[in-house]
Amino acid sequence: MEKKIPFASDVILIDAAFLDRVGGDMAAHFAPLVGRELPKADLAVLLECLALDAGLEPGQHEIQVIFVYDAAHGRMRFCAPSDLEKEIHGMAFQSRLGEFSLYAFQTSGMARREDLFGESLQLLTESKDARRVMLVPDEGEYGSAVAELAEKMKDKESVTVFGMNPPAHECSYRFEMLGFAVLQSLGIRAEEL
């Protein structure tokens, strides 16, 4: 790509289909355990929890959130708002961490979701603007590709990969459990578990 995409200093790159699958599975699993019907997850709370789990301190940060999705996954059914094109893309919200700017990009033509995620991650790797990078990749579909690129981001202030399965080996990036942020966004309290 000749033209570089301008990134904020703090970027969260999310595979929307993976996040929706994990969120939906967790809501279905935990509703019977807590003995009540769970509301839709609050997307703003989820994004704020991801940033906090990655070590972002309260302040006036500009956090750019990029959702990657394909035609089959244009809605995240477990949360609100849910429609990536109509309700999420181009929106923003303020929190105690700063301003979150939301963008959603759909694959086109023959491109696959994992290709678009990988290309976006490569651009983040090369970006001088993005200092803190937070990733929510599809662990099953991407294999070791994300870990390999995350290992190359040595010039970044921090790199955090969120998932449900911790890496089996020592790595230079930070790993955080995605499930904790999802539980918080679903309104599940620690005393309920």
PDB file of C-alpha atoms in Angstrom:
ATOM      1  CA  MET A   1       0.000   0.000   0.000  1.00  0.00           C
ATOM      2  CA  GLU A   2       1.406   3.334  -1.017  1.00  0.00           C
ATOM      3  CA  LYS A   3      -0.816   5.507   1.126  1.00  0.00           C
ATOM      4  CA  LYS A   4      -0.371   5.035   4.858  1.00  0.00           C
ATOM      5  CA  ILE A   5      -3.401   4.958   7.105  1.00  0.00           C
ATOM      6  CA  PRO A   6      -3.207   7.495   9.937  1.00  0.00           C
ATOM      7  CA  PHE A   7      -3.428   5.687  13.262  1.00  0.00           C
ATOM      8  CA  ALA A   8      -4.019   7.109  16.727  1.00  0.00           C
ATOM      9  CA  SER A   9      -1.399   6.452  19.398  1.00  0.00           C
ATOM     10  CA  ASP A  10      -3.683   3.812  20.966  1.00  0.00           C
ATOM     11  CA  VAL A  11      -5.297   1.285  18.603  1.00  0.00           C
ATOM     12  CA  ILE A  12      -7.581  -1.683  19.258  1.00  0.00           C
ATOM     13  CA  LEU A  13      -7.880  -4.037  16.252  1.00  0.00           C
ATOM     14  CA  ILE A  14     -10.792  -6.485  16.567  1.00  0.00           C
ATOM     15  CA  ASP A  15     -11.985  -9.456  14.546  1.00  0.00           C
ATOM     16  CA  ALA A  16     -15.721  -8.807  14.992  1.00  0.00           C
ATOM     17  CA  ALA A  17     -16.810 -12.374  14.171  1.00  0.00           C
ATOM     18  CA  PHE A  18     -14.490 -13.834  16.807  1.00  0.00           C
ATOM     19  CA  LEU A  19     -15.562 -11.302  19.437  1.00  0.00           C
ATOM     20  CA  ASP A  20     -19.227 -12.013  18.696  1.00  0.00           C
ATOM     21  CA  ARG A  21     -18.696 -15.768  18.901  1.00  0.00           C
ATOM     22  CA  VAL A  22     -16.875 -15.531  22.245  1.00  0.00           C
ATOM     23  CA  GLY A  23     -19.412 -13.047  23.630  1.00  0.00           C
ATOM     24  CA  GLY A  24     -22.374 -15.160  22.556  1.00  0.00           C
ATOM     25  CA  ASP A  25     -20.852 -18.366  23.940  1.00  0.00           C
ATOM     26  CA  MET A  26     -20.041 -16.710  27.257  1.00  0.00           C
ATOM     27  CA  ALA A  27     -23.535 -15.183  27.596  1.00  0.00           C
ATOM     28  CA  ALA A  28     -25.134 -18.579  26.925  1.00  0.00           C
ATOM     29  CA  HIS A  29     -22.787 -20.315  29.371  1.00  0.00           C
ATOM     30  CA  PHE A  30     -23.001 -17.846  32.254  1.00  0.00           C
ATOM     31  CA  ALA A  31     -26.739 -16.987  32.210  1.00  0.00           C
ATOM     32  CA  PRO A  32     -27.710 -20.311  33.875  1.00  0.00           C
ATOM     33  CA  LEU A  33     -24.789 -20.046  36.302  1.00  0.00           C
ATOM     34  CA  VAL A  34     -25.862 -16.628  37.598  1.00  0.00           C
ATOM     35  CA  GLY A  35     -29.534 -17.602  37.454  1.00  0.00           C
ATOM     36  CA  ARG A  36     -30.794 -14.720  35.372  1.00  0.00           C
ATOM     37  CA  GLU A  37     -31.199 -13.613  31.794  1.00  0.00           C
ATOM     38  CA  LEU A  38     -28.238 -11.496  30.779  1.00  0.00           C
ATOM     39  CA  PRO A  39     -28.680  -8.199  28.963  1.00  0.00           C
ATOM     40  CA  LYS A  40     -26.854  -7.443  25.742  1.00  0.00           C
ATOM     41  CA  ALA A  41     -23.237  -6.583  26.471  1.00  0.00           C
ATOM     42  CA  ASP A  42     -22.477  -2.863  26.574  1.00  0.00           C
ATOM     43  CA  LEU A  43     -19.961  -2.314  23.761  1.00  0.00           C
ATOM     44  CA  ALA A  44     -18.564   0.875  25.322  1.00  0.00           C
ATOM     45  CA  VAL A  45     -17.918  -0.936  28.622  1.00  0.00           C
ATOM     46  CA  LEU A  46     -16.277  -3.815  26.753  1.00  0.00           C
ATOM     47  CA  LEU A  47     -13.914  -1.501  24.850  1.00  0.00           C
ATOM     48  CA  GLU A  48     -13.045   0.422  27.988  1.00  0.00           C
ATOM     49  CA  CYS A  49     -12.315  -2.850  29.832  1.00  0.00           C
ATOM     50  CA  LEU A  50     -10.037  -4.004  27.004  1.00  0.00           C
ATOM     51  CA  ALA A  51      -8.082  -0.742  27.182  1.00  0.00           C
ATOM     52  CA  LEU A  52      -7.816  -0.936  30.988  1.00  0.00           C
ATOM     53  CA  ASP A  53      -6.733  -4.598  30.844  1.00  0.00           C
ATOM     54  CA  ALA A  54      -4.028  -3.574  28.365  1.00  0.00           C
ATOM     55  CA  GLY A  55      -2.679  -1.101  30.930  1.00  0.00           C
ATOM     56  CA  LEU A  56      -4.114   2.179  29.662  1.00  0.00           C
ATOM     57  CA  GLU A  57      -4.425   4.677  32.519  1.00  0.00           C
ATOM     58  CA  PRO A  58      -7.305   7.170  32.841  1.00  0.00           C
ATOM     59  CA  GLY A  59      -6.581  10.355  30.911  1.00  0.00           C
ATOM     60  CA  GLN A  60      -7.256  12.114  27.640  1.00  0.00           C
ATOM     61  CA  HIS A  61      -6.186   9.363  25.247  1.00  0.00           C
ATOM     62  CA  GLU A  62      -7.361   9.042  21.660  1.00  0.00           C
ATOM     63  CA  ILE A  63      -8.244   5.381  21.210  1.00  0.00           C
ATOM     64  CA  GLN A  64      -8.947   4.186  17.691  1.00  0.00           C
ATOM     65  CA  VAL A  65     -11.021   0.991  17.524  1.00  0.00           C
ATOM     66  CA  ILE A  66     -10.991  -0.895  14.221  1.00  0.00           C
ATOM     67  CA  PHE A  67     -13.463  -3.738  13.647  1.00  0.00           C
ATOM     68  CA  VAL A  68     -12.766  -6.091  10.739  1.00  0.00           C
ATOM     69  CA  TYR A  69     -15.688  -8.157   9.454  1.00  0.00           C
ATOM     70  CA  ASP A  70     -17.090  -9.980   6.439  1.00  0.00           C
ATOM     71  CA  ALA A  71     -20.576 -10.032   4.880  1.00  0.00           C
ATOM     72  CA  ALA A  72     -21.678 -12.943   7.070  1.00  0.00           C
ATOM     73  CA  HIS A  73     -20.796 -11.105  10.284  1.00  0.00           C
ATOM     74  CA  GLY A  74     -22.152  -7.562   9.915  1.00  0.00           C
ATOM     75  CA  ARG A  75     -23.809  -7.658  13.339  1.00  0.00           C
ATOM     76  CA  MET A  76     -22.435  -8.586  16.737  1.00  0.00           C
ATOM     77  CA  ARG A  77     -25.518 -10.199  18.236  1.00  0.00           C
ATOM     78  CA  PHE A  78     -24.251 -10.391  21.832  1.00  0.00           C
ATOM     79  CA  CYS A  79     -23.844  -6.640  22.331  1.00  0.00           C
ATOM     80  CA  ALA A  80     -25.410  -3.237  21.807  1.00  0.00           C
ATOM     81  CA  PRO A  81     -24.923  -1.402  19.584  1.00  0.00           C
ATOM     82  CA  SER A  82     -24.541  -4.329  17.198  1.00  0.00           C
ATOM     83  CA  ASP A  83     -24.730  -3.292  13.522  1.00  0.00           C
ATOM     84  CA  LEU A  84     -21.141  -2.638  12.459  1.00  0.00           C
ATOM     85  CA  GLU A  85     -22.002  -0.507   9.420  1.00  0.00           C
ATOM     86  CA  LYS A  86     -25.051   1.431  10.641  1.00  0.00           C
ATOM     87  CA  GLU A  87     -24.533   1.779  14.400  1.00  0.00           C
ATOM     88  CA  ILE A  88     -20.801   1.488  15.015  1.00  0.00           C
ATOM     89  CA  HIS A  89     -18.755   2.748  12.039  1.00  0.00           C
ATOM     90  CA  GLY A  90     -17.918   6.439  12.360  1.00  0.00           C
ATOM     91  CA  MET A  91     -19.170   6.720  15.941  1.00  0.00           C
ATOM     92  CA  ALA A  92     -17.271   7.835  19.039  1.00  0.00           C
ATOM     93  CA  PHE A  93     -17.727   8.054  22.783  1.00  0.00           C
ATOM     94  CA  GLN A  94     -15.973   9.650  25.741  1.00  0.00           C
ATOM     95  CA  SER A  95     -14.912   7.797  28.873  1.00  0.00           C
ATOM     96  CA  ARG A  96     -12.488   8.341  31.716  1.00  0.00           C
ATOM     97  CA  LEU A  97      -9.771   7.027  29.394  1.00  0.00           C
ATOM     98  CA  GLY A  98     -10.423   9.585  26.655  1.00  0.00           C
ATOM     99  CA  GLU A  99     -12.185   9.405  23.299  1.00  0.00           C
ATOM    100  CA  PHE A 100     -12.872   6.111  21.561  1.00  0.00           C
ATOM    101  CA  SER A 101     -13.319   6.487  17.774  1.00  0.00           C
ATOM    102  CA  LEU A 102     -14.950   3.461  16.153  1.00  0.00           C
ATOM    103  CA  TYR A 103     -14.421   2.212  12.597  1.00  0.00           C
ATOM    104  CA  ALA A 104     -15.689  -0.952  10.916  1.00  0.00           C
ATOM    105  CA  PHE A 105     -14.248  -2.303   7.678  1.00  0.00           C
ATOM    106  CA  GLN A 106     -15.832  -5.084   5.648  1.00  0.00           C
ATOM    107  CA  THR A 107     -13.926  -7.341   3.303  1.00  0.00           C
ATOM    108  CA  SER A 108     -14.609  -6.904  -0.388  1.00  0.00           C
ATOM    109  CA  GLY A 109     -14.413  -9.178  -3.394  1.00  0.00           C
ATOM    110  CA  MET A 110     -12.516 -12.378  -2.769  1.00  0.00           C
ATOM    111  CA  ALA A 111     -10.682 -11.086   0.308  1.00  0.00           C
ATOM    112  CA  ARG A 112     -11.163 -13.034   3.509  1.00  0.00           C
ATOM    113  CA  ARG A 113     -11.648 -11.533   6.958  1.00  0.00           C
ATOM    114  CA  GLU A 114      -8.340 -12.969   8.161  1.00  0.00           C
ATOM    115  CA  ASP A 115      -6.542 -11.349   5.197  1.00  0.00           C
ATOM    116  CA  LEU A 116      -7.961  -7.926   6.050  1.00  0.00           C
ATOM    117  CA  PHE A 117      -7.064  -8.397   9.728  1.00  0.00           C
ATOM    118  CA  GLY A 118      -3.528  -9.459   8.760  1.00  0.00           C
ATOM    119  CA  GLU A 119      -3.038  -6.507   6.405  1.00  0.00           C
ATOM    120  CA  SER A 120      -4.318  -4.115   9.072  1.00  0.00           C
ATOM    121  CA  LEU A 121      -1.960  -5.650  11.605  1.00  0.00           C
ATOM    122  CA  GLN A 122       0.945  -5.316   9.171  1.00  0.00           C
ATOM    123  CA  LEU A 123       0.132  -1.611   8.725  1.00  0.00           C
ATOM    124  CA  LEU A 124       0.034  -1.204  12.508  1.00  0.00           C
ATOM    125  CA  THR A 125       3.419  -2.914  12.750  1.00  0.00           C
ATOM    126  CA  GLU A 126       4.890  -0.384  10.304  1.00  0.00           C
ATOM    127  CA  SER A 127       3.112   2.657  11.774  1.00  0.00           C
ATOM    128  CA  LYS A 128       5.183   5.195  13.694  1.00  0.00           C
ATOM    129  CA  ASP A 129       1.999   6.780  15.127  1.00  0.00           C
ATOM    130  CA  ALA A 130       0.545   3.717  16.889  1.00  0.00           C
ATOM    131  CA  ARG A 131       2.396   3.361  20.192  1.00  0.00           C
ATOM    132  CA  ARG A 132       0.043   1.040  22.094  1.00  0.00           C
ATOM    133  CA  VAL A 133      -1.572  -1.776  20.123  1.00  0.00           C
ATOM    134  CA  MET A 134      -4.353  -4.040  21.422  1.00  0.00           C
ATOM    135  CA  LEU A 135      -5.435  -7.038  19.335  1.00  0.00           C
ATOM    136  CA  VAL A 136      -8.498  -9.311  19.419  1.00  0.00           C
ATOM    137  CA  PRO A 137      -7.697 -11.891  16.703  1.00  0.00           C
ATOM    138  CA  ASP A 138      -9.478 -15.141  15.932  1.00  0.00           C
ATOM    139  CA  GLU A 139      -7.166 -17.579  17.693  1.00  0.00           C
ATOM    140  CA  GLY A 140      -8.350 -20.609  15.758  1.00  0.00           C
ATOM    141  CA  GLU A 141      -8.288 -19.161  12.245  1.00  0.00           C
ATOM    142  CA  TYR A 142      -5.087 -17.111  12.380  1.00  0.00           C
ATOM    143  CA  GLY A 143      -2.785 -19.680  13.948  1.00  0.00           C
ATOM    144  CA  SER A 144       0.629 -18.250  14.757  1.00  0.00           C
ATOM    145  CA  ALA A 145       0.459 -15.359  12.247  1.00  0.00           C
ATOM    146  CA  VAL A 146      -0.701 -12.784  14.810  1.00  0.00           C
ATOM    147  CA  ALA A 147       1.861 -13.899  17.397  1.00  0.00           C
ATOM    148  CA  GLU A 148       4.648 -13.607  14.824  1.00  0.00           C
ATOM    149  CA  LEU A 149       3.652 -10.050  13.894  1.00  0.00           C
ATOM    150  CA  ALA A 150       3.113  -9.083  17.550  1.00  0.00           C
ATOM    151  CA  GLU A 151       6.659 -10.293  18.283  1.00  0.00           C
ATOM    152  CA  LYS A 152       7.973  -7.902  15.597  1.00  0.00           C
ATOM    153  CA  MET A 153       6.420  -4.831  17.287  1.00  0.00           C
ATOM    154  CA  LYS A 154       9.421  -4.228  19.523  1.00  0.00           C
ATOM    155  CA  ASP A 155       9.385  -0.477  18.848  1.00  0.00           C
ATOM    156  CA  LYS A 156       5.873  -0.114  20.329  1.00  0.00           C
ATOM    157  CA  GLU A 157       5.307   1.068  23.883  1.00  0.00           C
ATOM    158  CA  SER A 158       3.075  -1.961  24.456  1.00  0.00           C
ATOM    159  CA  VAL A 159       1.381  -4.752  22.513  1.00  0.00           C
ATOM    160  CA  THR A 160      -1.470  -6.726  24.093  1.00  0.00           C
ATOM    161  CA  VAL A 161      -3.128  -9.743  22.509  1.00  0.00           C
ATOM    162  CA  PHE A 162      -6.542 -10.745  23.887  1.00  0.00           C
ATOM    163  CA  GLY A 163      -7.769 -14.293  23.603  1.00  0.00           C
ATOM    164  CA  MET A 164      -9.243 -17.258  25.404  1.00  0.00           C
ATOM    165  CA  ASN A 165      -6.130 -19.466  25.270  1.00  0.00           C
ATOM    166  CA  PRO A 166      -2.831 -18.168  26.697  1.00  0.00           C
ATOM    167  CA  PRO A 167       0.251 -18.719  24.513  1.00  0.00           C
ATOM    168  CA  ALA A 168       2.065 -21.986  25.158  1.00  0.00           C
ATOM    169  CA  HIS A 169       5.484 -20.323  25.129  1.00  0.00           C
ATOM    170  CA  GLU A 170       7.219 -17.186  26.393  1.00  0.00           C
ATOM    171  CA  CYS A 171       6.450 -14.117  24.272  1.00  0.00           C
ATOM    172  CA  SER A 172       7.507 -10.477  24.152  1.00  0.00           C
ATOM    173  CA  TYR A 173       3.938  -9.148  23.996  1.00  0.00           C
ATOM    174  CA  ARG A 174       1.378  -9.107  26.778  1.00  0.00           C
ATOM    175  CA  PHE A 175      -1.485 -11.631  26.773  1.00  0.00           C
ATOM    176  CA  GLU A 176      -4.819 -10.924  28.498  1.00  0.00           C
ATOM    177  CA  MET A 177      -7.942 -13.072  28.819  1.00  0.00           C
ATOM    178  CA  LEU A 178     -10.718 -11.673  26.618  1.00  0.00           C
ATOM    179  CA  GLY A 179     -13.331 -13.352  28.816  1.00  0.00           C
ATOM    180  CA  PHE A 180     -12.855 -10.958  31.741  1.00  0.00           C
ATOM    181  CA  ALA A 181     -13.793  -7.905  29.672  1.00  0.00           C
ATOM    182  CA  VAL A 182     -16.748  -9.773  28.130  1.00  0.00           C
ATOM    183  CA  LEU A 183     -18.085 -10.783  31.580  1.00  0.00           C
ATOM    184  CA  GLN A 184     -17.833  -7.188  32.793  1.00  0.00           C
ATOM    185  CA  SER A 185     -19.659  -5.888  29.712  1.00  0.00           C
ATOM    186  CA  LEU A 186     -22.450  -8.447  30.261  1.00  0.00           C
ATOM    187  CA  GLY A 187     -23.028  -7.015  33.730  1.00  0.00           C
ATOM    188  CA  ILE A 188     -21.886 -10.130  35.606  1.00  0.00           C
ATOM    189  CA  ARG A 189     -20.617  -9.271  39.063  1.00  0.00           C
ATOM    190  CA  ALA A 190     -17.815 -11.219  40.770  1.00  0.00           C
ATOM    191  CA  GLU A 191     -20.081 -12.154  43.705  1.00  0.00           C
ATOM    192  CA  GLU A 192     -22.463 -13.882  41.266  1.00  0.00           C
ATOM    193  CA  LEU A 193     -19.816 -16.423  40.260  1.00  0.00           C
TER     194      LEU A 193
END
